[in-house]
Short mmCIF file of C-alpha atoms and ligand atoms in Angstrom, two decimals:
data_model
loop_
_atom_site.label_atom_id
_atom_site.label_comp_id
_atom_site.label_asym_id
_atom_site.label_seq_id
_atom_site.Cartn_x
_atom_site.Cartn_y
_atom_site.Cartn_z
CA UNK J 1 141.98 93.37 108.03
CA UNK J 2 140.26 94.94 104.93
CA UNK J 3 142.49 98.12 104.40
CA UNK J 4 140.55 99.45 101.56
CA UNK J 5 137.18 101.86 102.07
CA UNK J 6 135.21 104.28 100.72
CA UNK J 7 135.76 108.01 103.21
CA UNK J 8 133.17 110.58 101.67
CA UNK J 9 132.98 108.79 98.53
CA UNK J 10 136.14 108.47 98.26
CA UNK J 11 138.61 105.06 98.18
CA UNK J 12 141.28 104.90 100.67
CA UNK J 13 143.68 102.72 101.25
CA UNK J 14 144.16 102.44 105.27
CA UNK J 15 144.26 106.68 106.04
CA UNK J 16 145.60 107.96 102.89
CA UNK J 17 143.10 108.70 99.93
CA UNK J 18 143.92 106.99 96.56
CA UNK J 19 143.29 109.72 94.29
CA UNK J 20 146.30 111.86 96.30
CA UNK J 21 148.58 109.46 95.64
CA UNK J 22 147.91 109.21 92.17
CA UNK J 23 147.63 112.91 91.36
CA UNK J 24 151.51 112.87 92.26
CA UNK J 25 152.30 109.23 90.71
CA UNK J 26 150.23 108.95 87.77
CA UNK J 27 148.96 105.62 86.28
CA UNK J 28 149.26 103.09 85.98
CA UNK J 29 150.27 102.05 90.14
CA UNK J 30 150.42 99.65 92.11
CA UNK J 31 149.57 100.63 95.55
CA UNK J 32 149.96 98.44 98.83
CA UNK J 33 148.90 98.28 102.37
CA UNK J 34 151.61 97.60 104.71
CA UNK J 35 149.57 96.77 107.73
CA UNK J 36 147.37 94.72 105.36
CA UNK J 37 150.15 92.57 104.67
CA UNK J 38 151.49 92.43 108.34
CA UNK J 39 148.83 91.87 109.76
CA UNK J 40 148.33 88.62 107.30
CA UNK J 41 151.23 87.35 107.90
CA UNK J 42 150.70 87.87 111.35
CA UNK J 43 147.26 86.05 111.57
CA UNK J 44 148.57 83.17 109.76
CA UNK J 45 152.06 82.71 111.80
CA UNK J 46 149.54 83.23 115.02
CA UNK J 47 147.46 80.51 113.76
CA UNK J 48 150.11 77.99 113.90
CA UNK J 49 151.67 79.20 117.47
CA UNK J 50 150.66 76.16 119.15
CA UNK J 51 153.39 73.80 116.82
CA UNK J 52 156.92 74.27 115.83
CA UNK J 53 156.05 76.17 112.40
CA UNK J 54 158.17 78.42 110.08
CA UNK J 55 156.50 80.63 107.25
CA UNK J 56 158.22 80.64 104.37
CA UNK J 57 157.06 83.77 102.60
CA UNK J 58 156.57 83.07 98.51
CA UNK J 59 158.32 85.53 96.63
CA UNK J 60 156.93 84.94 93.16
CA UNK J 61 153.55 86.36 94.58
CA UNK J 62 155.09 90.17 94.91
CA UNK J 63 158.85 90.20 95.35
CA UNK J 64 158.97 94.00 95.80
CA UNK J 65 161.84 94.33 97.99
CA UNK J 66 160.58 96.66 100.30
CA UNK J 67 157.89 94.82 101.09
CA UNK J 68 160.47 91.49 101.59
CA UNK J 69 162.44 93.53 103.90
CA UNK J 70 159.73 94.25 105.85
CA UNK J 71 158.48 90.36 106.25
CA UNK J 72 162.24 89.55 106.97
CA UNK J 73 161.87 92.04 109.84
CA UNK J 74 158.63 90.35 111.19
CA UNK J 75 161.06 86.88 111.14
CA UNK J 76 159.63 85.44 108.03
CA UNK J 77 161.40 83.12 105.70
CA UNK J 78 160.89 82.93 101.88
CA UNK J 79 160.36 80.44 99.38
CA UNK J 80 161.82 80.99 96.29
CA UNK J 81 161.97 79.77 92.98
CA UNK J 82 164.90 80.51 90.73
CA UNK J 83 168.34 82.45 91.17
CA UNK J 84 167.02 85.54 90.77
CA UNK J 85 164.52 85.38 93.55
CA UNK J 86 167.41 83.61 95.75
CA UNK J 87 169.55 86.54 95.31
CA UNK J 88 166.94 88.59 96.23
CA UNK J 89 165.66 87.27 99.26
CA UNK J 90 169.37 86.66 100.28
CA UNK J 91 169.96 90.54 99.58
CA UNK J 92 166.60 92.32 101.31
CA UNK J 93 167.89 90.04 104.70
CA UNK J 94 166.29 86.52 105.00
CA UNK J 95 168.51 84.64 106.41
CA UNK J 96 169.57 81.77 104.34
CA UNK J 97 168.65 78.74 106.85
CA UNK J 98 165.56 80.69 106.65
CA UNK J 99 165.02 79.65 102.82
CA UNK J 100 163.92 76.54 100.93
CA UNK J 101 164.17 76.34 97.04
CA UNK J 102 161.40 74.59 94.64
CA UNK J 103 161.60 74.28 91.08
CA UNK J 104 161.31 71.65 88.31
CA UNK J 105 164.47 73.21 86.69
CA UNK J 106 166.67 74.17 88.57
CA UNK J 107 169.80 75.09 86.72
CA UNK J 108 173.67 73.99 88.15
CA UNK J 109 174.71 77.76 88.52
CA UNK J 110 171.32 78.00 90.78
CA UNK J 111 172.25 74.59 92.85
CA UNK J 112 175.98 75.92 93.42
CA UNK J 113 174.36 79.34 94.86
CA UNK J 114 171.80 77.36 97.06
CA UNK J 115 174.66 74.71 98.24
CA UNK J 116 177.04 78.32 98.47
CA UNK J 117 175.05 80.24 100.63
CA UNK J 118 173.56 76.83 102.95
CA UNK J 119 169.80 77.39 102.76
CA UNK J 120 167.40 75.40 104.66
CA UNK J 121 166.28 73.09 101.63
CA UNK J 122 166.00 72.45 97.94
CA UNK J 123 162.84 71.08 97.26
CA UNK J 124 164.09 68.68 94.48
CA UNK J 125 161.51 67.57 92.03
CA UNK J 126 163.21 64.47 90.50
CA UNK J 127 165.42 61.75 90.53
CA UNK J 128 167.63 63.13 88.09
CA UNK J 129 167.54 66.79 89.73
CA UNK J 130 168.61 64.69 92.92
CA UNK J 131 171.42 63.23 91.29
CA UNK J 132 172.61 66.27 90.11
CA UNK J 133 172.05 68.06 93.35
CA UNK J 134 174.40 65.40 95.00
CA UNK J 135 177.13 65.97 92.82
CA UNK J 136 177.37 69.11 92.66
CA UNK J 137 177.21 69.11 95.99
CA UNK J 138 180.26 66.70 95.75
CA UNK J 139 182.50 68.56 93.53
CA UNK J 140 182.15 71.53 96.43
CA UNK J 141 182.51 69.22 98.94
CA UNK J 142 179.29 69.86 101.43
CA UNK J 143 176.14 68.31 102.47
CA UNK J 144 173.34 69.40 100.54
CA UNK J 145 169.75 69.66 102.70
CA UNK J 146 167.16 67.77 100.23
CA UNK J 147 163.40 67.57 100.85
CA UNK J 148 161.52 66.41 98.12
CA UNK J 149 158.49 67.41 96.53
CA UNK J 150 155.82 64.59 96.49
CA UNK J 151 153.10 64.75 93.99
CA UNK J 152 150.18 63.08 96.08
CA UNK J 153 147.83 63.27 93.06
CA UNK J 154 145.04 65.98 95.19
CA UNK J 155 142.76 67.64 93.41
CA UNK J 156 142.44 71.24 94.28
CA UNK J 157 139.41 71.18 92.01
CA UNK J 158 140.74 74.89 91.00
CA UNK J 159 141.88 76.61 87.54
CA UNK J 160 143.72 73.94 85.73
CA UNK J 161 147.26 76.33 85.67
CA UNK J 162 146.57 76.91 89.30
CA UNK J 163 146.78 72.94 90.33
CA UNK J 164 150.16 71.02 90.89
CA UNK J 165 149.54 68.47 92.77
CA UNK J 166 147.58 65.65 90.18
CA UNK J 167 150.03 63.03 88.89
CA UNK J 168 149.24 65.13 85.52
CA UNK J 169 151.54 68.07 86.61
CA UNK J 170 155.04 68.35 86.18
CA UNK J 171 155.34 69.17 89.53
CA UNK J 172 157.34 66.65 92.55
CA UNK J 173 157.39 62.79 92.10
CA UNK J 174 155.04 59.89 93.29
CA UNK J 175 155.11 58.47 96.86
CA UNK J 176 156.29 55.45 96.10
CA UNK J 177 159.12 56.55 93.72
CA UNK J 178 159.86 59.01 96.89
CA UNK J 179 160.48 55.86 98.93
CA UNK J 180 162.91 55.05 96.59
CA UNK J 181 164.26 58.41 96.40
CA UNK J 182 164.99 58.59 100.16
CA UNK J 183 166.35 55.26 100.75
CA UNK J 184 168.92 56.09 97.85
CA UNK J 185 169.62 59.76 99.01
CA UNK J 186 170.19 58.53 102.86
CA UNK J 187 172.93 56.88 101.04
CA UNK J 188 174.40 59.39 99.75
CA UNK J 189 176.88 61.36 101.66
CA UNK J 190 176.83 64.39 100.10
CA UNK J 191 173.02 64.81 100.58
CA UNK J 192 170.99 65.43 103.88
CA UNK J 193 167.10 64.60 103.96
CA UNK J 194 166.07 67.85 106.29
CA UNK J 195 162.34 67.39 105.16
CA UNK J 196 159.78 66.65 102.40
CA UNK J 197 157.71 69.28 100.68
CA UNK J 198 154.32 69.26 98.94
CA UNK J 199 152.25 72.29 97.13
CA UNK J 200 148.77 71.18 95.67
CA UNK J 201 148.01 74.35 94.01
CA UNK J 202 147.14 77.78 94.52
CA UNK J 203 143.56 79.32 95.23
CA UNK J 204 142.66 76.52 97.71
CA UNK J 205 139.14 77.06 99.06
CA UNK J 206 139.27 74.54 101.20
CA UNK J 207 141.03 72.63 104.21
CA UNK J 208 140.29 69.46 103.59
CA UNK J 209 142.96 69.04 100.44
CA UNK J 210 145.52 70.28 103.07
CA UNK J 211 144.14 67.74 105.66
CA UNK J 212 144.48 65.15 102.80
CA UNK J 213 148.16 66.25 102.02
CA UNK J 214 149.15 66.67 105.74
CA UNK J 215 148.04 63.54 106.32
CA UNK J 216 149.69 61.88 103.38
CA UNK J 217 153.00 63.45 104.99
CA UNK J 218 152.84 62.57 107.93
CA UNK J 219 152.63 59.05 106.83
CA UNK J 220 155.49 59.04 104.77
CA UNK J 221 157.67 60.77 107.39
CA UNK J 222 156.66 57.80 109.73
CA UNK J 223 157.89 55.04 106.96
CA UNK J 224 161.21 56.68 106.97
CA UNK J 225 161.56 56.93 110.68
CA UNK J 226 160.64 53.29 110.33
CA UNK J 227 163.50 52.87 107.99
CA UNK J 228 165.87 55.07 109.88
CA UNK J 229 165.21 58.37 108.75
CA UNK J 230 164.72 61.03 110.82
CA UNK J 231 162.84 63.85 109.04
CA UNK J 232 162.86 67.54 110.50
CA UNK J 233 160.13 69.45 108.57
CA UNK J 234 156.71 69.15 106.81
CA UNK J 235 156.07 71.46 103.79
CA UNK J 236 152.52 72.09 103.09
CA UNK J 237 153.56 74.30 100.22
CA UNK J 238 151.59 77.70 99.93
CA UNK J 239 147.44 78.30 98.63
CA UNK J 240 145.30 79.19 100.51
CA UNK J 241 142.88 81.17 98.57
CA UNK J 242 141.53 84.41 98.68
CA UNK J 243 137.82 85.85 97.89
CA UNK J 244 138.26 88.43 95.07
CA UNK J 245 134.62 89.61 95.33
CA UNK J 246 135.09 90.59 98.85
CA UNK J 247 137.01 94.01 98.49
CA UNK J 248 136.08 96.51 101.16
CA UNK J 249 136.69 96.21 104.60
CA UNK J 250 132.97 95.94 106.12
CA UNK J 251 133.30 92.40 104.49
CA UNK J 252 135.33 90.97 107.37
CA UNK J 253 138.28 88.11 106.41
CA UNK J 254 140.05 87.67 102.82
CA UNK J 255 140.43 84.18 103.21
CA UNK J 256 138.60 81.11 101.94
CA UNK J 257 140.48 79.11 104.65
CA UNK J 258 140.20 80.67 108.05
CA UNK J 259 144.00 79.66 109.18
CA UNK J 260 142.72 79.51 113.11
CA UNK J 261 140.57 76.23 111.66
CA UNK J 262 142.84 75.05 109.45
CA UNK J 263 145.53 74.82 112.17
CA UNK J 264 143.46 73.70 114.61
CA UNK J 265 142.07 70.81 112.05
CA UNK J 266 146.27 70.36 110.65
CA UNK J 267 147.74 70.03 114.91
CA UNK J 268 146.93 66.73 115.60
CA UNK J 269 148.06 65.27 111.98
CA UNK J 270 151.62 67.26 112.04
CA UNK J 271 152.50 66.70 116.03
CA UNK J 272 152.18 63.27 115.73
CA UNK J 273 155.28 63.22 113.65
CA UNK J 274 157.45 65.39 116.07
CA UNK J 275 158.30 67.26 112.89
CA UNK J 276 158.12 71.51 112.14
CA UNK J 277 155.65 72.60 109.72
CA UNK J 278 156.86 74.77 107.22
CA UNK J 279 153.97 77.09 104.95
CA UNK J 280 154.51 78.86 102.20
CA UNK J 281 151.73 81.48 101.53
CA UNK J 282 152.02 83.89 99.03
CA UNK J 283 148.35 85.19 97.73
CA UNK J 284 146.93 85.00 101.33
CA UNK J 285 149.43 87.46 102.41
CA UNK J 286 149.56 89.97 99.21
CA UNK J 287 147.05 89.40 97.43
CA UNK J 288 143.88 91.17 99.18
CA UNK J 289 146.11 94.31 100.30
CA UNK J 290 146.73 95.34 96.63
CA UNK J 291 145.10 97.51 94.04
CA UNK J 292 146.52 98.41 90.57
CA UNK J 293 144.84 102.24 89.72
CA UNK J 294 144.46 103.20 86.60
CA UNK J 295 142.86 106.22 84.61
CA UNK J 296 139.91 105.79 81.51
CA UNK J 297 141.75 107.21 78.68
CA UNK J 298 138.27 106.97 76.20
CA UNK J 299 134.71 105.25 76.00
CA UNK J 300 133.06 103.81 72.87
CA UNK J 301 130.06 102.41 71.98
CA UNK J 302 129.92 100.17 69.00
CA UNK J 303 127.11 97.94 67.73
CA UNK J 304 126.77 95.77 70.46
CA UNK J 305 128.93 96.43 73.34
CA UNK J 306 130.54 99.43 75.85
CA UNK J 307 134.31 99.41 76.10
CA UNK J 308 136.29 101.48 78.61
CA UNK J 309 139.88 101.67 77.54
CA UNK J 310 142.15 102.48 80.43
CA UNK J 311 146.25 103.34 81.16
CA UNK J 312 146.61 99.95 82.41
CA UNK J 313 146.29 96.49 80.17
CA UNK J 314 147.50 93.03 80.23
CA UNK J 315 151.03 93.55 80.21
CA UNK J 316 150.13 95.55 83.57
CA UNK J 317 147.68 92.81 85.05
CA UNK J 318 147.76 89.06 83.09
CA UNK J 319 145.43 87.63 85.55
CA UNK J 320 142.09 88.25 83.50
CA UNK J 321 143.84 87.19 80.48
CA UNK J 322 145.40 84.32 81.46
CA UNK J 323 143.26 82.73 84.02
CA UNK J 324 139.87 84.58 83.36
CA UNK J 325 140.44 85.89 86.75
CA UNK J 326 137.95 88.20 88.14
CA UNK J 327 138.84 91.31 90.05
CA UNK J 328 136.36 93.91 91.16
CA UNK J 329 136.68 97.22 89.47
CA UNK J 330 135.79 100.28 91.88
CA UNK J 331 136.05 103.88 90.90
CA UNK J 332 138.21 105.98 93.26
CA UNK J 333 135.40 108.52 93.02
CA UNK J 334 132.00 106.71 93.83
CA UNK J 335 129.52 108.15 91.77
CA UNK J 336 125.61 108.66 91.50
CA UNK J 337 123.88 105.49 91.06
CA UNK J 338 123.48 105.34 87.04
CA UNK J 339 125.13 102.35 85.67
CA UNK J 340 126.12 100.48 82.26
CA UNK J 341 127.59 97.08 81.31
CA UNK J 342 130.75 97.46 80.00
CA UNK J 343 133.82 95.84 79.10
CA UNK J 344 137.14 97.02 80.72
CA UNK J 345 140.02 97.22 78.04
CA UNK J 346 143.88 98.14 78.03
CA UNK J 347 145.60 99.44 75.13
CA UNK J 348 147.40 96.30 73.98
CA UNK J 349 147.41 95.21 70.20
CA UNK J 350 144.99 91.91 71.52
CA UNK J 351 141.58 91.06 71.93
CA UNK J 352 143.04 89.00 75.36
CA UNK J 353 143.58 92.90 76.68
CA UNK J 354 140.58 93.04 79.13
CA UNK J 355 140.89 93.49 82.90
CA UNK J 356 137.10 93.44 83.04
CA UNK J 357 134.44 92.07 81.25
CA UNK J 358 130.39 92.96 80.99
CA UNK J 359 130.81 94.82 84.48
CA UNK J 360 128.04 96.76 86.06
CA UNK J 361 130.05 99.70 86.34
CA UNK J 362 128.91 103.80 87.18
CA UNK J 363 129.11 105.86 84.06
CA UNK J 364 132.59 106.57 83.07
CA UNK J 365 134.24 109.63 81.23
CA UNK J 366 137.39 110.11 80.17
CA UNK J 367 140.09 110.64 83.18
CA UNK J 368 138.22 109.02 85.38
CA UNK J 369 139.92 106.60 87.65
CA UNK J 370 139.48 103.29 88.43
CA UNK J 371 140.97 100.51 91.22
CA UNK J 372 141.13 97.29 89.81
CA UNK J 373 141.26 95.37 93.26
CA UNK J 374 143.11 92.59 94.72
CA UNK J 375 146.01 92.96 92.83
CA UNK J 376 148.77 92.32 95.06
CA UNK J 377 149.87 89.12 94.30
CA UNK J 378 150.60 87.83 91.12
CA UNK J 379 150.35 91.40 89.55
CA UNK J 380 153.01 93.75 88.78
CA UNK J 381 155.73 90.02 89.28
CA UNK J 382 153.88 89.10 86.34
CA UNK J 383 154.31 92.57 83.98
CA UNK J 384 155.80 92.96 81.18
CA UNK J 385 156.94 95.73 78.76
CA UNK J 386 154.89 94.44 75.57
CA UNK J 387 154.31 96.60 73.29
CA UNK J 388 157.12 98.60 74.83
CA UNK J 389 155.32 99.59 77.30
CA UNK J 390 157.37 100.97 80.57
CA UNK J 391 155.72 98.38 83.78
CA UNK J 392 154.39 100.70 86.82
CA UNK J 393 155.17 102.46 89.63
CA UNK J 394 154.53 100.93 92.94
CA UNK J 395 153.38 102.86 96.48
CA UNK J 396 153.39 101.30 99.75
CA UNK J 397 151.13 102.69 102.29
CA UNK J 398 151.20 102.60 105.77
CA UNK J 399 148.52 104.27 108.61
CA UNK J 400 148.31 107.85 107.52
CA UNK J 401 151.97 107.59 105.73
CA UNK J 402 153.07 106.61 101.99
CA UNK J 403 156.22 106.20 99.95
CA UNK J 404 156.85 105.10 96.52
CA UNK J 405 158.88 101.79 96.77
CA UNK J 406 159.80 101.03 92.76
CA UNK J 407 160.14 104.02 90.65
CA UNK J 408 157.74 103.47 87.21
CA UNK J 409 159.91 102.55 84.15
CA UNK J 410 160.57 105.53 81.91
CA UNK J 411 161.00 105.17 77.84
N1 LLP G 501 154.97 77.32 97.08
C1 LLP G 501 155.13 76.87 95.82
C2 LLP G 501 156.05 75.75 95.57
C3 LLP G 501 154.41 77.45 94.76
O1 LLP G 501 154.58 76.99 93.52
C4 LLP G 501 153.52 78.52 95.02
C5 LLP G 501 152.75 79.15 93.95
C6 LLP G 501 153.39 78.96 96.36
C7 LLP G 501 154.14 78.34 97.36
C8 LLP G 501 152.50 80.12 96.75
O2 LLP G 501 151.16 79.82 96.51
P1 LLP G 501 150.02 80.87 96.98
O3 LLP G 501 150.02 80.90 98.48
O4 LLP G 501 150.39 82.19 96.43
O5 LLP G 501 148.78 80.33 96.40
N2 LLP G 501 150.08 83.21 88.87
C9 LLP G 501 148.98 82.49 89.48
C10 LLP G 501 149.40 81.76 90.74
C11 LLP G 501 150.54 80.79 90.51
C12 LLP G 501 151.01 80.12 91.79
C13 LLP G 501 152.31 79.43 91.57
N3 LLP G 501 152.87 78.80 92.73
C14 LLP G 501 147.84 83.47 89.76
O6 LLP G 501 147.96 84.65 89.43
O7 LLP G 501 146.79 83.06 90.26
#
């Protein structure tokens, strides 16, 4: 589902027009579609009915907790990444066999509250991390559940920042130091090998790197059955990517994957190995049923270029900034055909501050508003208050119905 559309030149999200919501919340906002996001998560657990499969929900895509509680109700589990989002998942109602735990630096405070609170895994990302994980989990006297992170050197062939899984990254370890890894951990008493986790990168366009990494999994979980170790899960780690010029919801799915095929083409790899698959989407689920609104504050024209400054800049939305990301602008009031190229510009003291550049955009004036558009993942997670600036409000809307679900900062 595509829950945003144009009603009598106006842009709605699902039943409820955008320019209602903001005339009582002001900009900058975040605003959500609930059954956007359901119905995502929905598709993709669907996809994998036919095997034992868990989705692991990534927080650090959107960890608004109204939005978590709601995937916790639908049976979801979450992957998380520090304390912080540990805590949170813990509090909104995942339950903690529900969560697994990745992270090149994972701190002994954030072990201990893993180990506390017996989640379903730590994804440990080196031999030294797995040391430490084992005596910690020592000193407190339980069995901590280890799957580790293997880097199987895959190219994503995506944004640089955006790939973990080349031996380049500091993400996981090698196979064969893995080998080693497991054969020393089985040792171990104080550790349990539940699994063994993998995440390539994010914006994945296509199957075949999760193919490649299934299959590279499902190998090594066959060498350790070979050496006596029975593995329970597969991670395949989170990415599938989403098309950020397809905005409106004539323009059918918002995935580069379709998750029907990729199941269908990831079955025969995964059941061989009796194990459950666990996936960790974050983007695919978020990211499409998000829009950050914001309001033209002034136009200028200098020598050689039209700028539209607007309430919302990088500190709002990084993603242009910091991985020349491109989201589609759309004004909440479509207007008469005559366009302009223009650059779209927060207030921020940088030249970075752009959410849009050389855009074929209607003629703007100030108070005008504009949707910057699949903005739901990676958005308002990623805000900060530079410049002292207070981060946004965020709205979740469902069917004809809408509530604001984080108050915007005040001064
Ligand atoms: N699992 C792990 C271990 C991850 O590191 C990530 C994302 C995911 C799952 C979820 O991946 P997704 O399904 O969302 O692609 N800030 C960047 C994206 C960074 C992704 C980091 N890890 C952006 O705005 O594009």
């Amino acid at each position: 589902m595509m829950p945003f559309h144009y009603r009598h030149q106006e842009l709605y999200c699902e039943e409820v027009a955008l320019s209602h919501i903001v005339e009582r919340c002001g900009t900058p906002l975040y605003v959500y579609s609930l059954t956007g996001i359901l119905e995502n998560y929905r598709c993709i657990d669907g996809a994998f009915a036919g095997q034992p499969h868990r989705i692991c929900y990534a927080l650090k895509a959107n960890a608004n907790p109204e939005l978590l509680r709601r995937l916790a109700s639908l049976g979801a589990g979450a992957d998380v990444v520090s304390g912080g989002e540990l805590r949170q998942a813990l509090q909104v109602g995942f339950p903690a066999e529900k969560i697994v735990f990745a992270g090149v630096g994972k701190t002994d405070e954030e072990i201990r509250l893993a180990l506390q609170h017996r989640i379903l895994a730590l994804n440990v990302e080196s031999r030294e991390e797995l040391h430490v994980i084992a005596s910690i989990a020592e000193r407190m006297q339980v069995q901590a559940p280890i799957a580790v992170r293997i880097n199987p050197d895959i190219d994503i062939e995506g944004h640089p920042y955006l790939t973990t899984g080349k031996s380049a990254n500091k993400f996981g370890i090698s196979l064969a130091e893995a080998r080693d890894a497991y054969l020393w951990a089985a040792a171990c008493k104080s550790l349990r090998l539940v699994g063994v986790h993998c995440h390539i990168g994010s914006m994945i366009k296509k199957a075949e790197p999760y193919r490649r990494m299934a299959e590279t999994l499902a190998a090594f979980v066959a060498d350790m059955k070979d050496q006596g170790i029975a593995l329970e899960h597969i991670d395949l780690g989170g990415g599938i990517g989403v098309d950020y010029s397809q905005v409106l919801a004539e323009h059918g799915s918002p995935f580069y994957i379709d998750p029907v095929e990729l199941a269908q083409e990831l079955q025969p790899v995964l059941q061989a190995t009796g194990c459950e698959l666990i996936f960790e989407p974050g983007r695919s689920l978020v990211g499409p049923n998000g829009v950050l609104l914001t309001t033209v504050l002034y136009t200028k024209q200098t020598a050689g270029k039209k700028f539209i400054v607007v309430d919302a800049g990088m500190n709002d939305l990084i993603r242009p900034s910091l991985y020349g990301a491109h989201h589609e602008i759309l004004p909440l009031q479509q207007k008469t055909a005559v366009v302009e190229t223009a650059d779209v510009v927060g207030p921020i003291c940088e030249s970075g501050d752009f959410l849009a550049k050389e855009r074929l955009l209607p003629i703007m004036k100030r108070g005008d508003r504009l949707a910057v558009m699949t903005a739901g993942a990676y958005g308002y997670v990623l805000s900060s208050q530079y410049n002292l600036r207070p981060r946004a409000a965020e709205v979740m809307v469902q069917d004809d119905g809408w509530q604001v679900v984080r108050e915007r900062e005040s001064l």
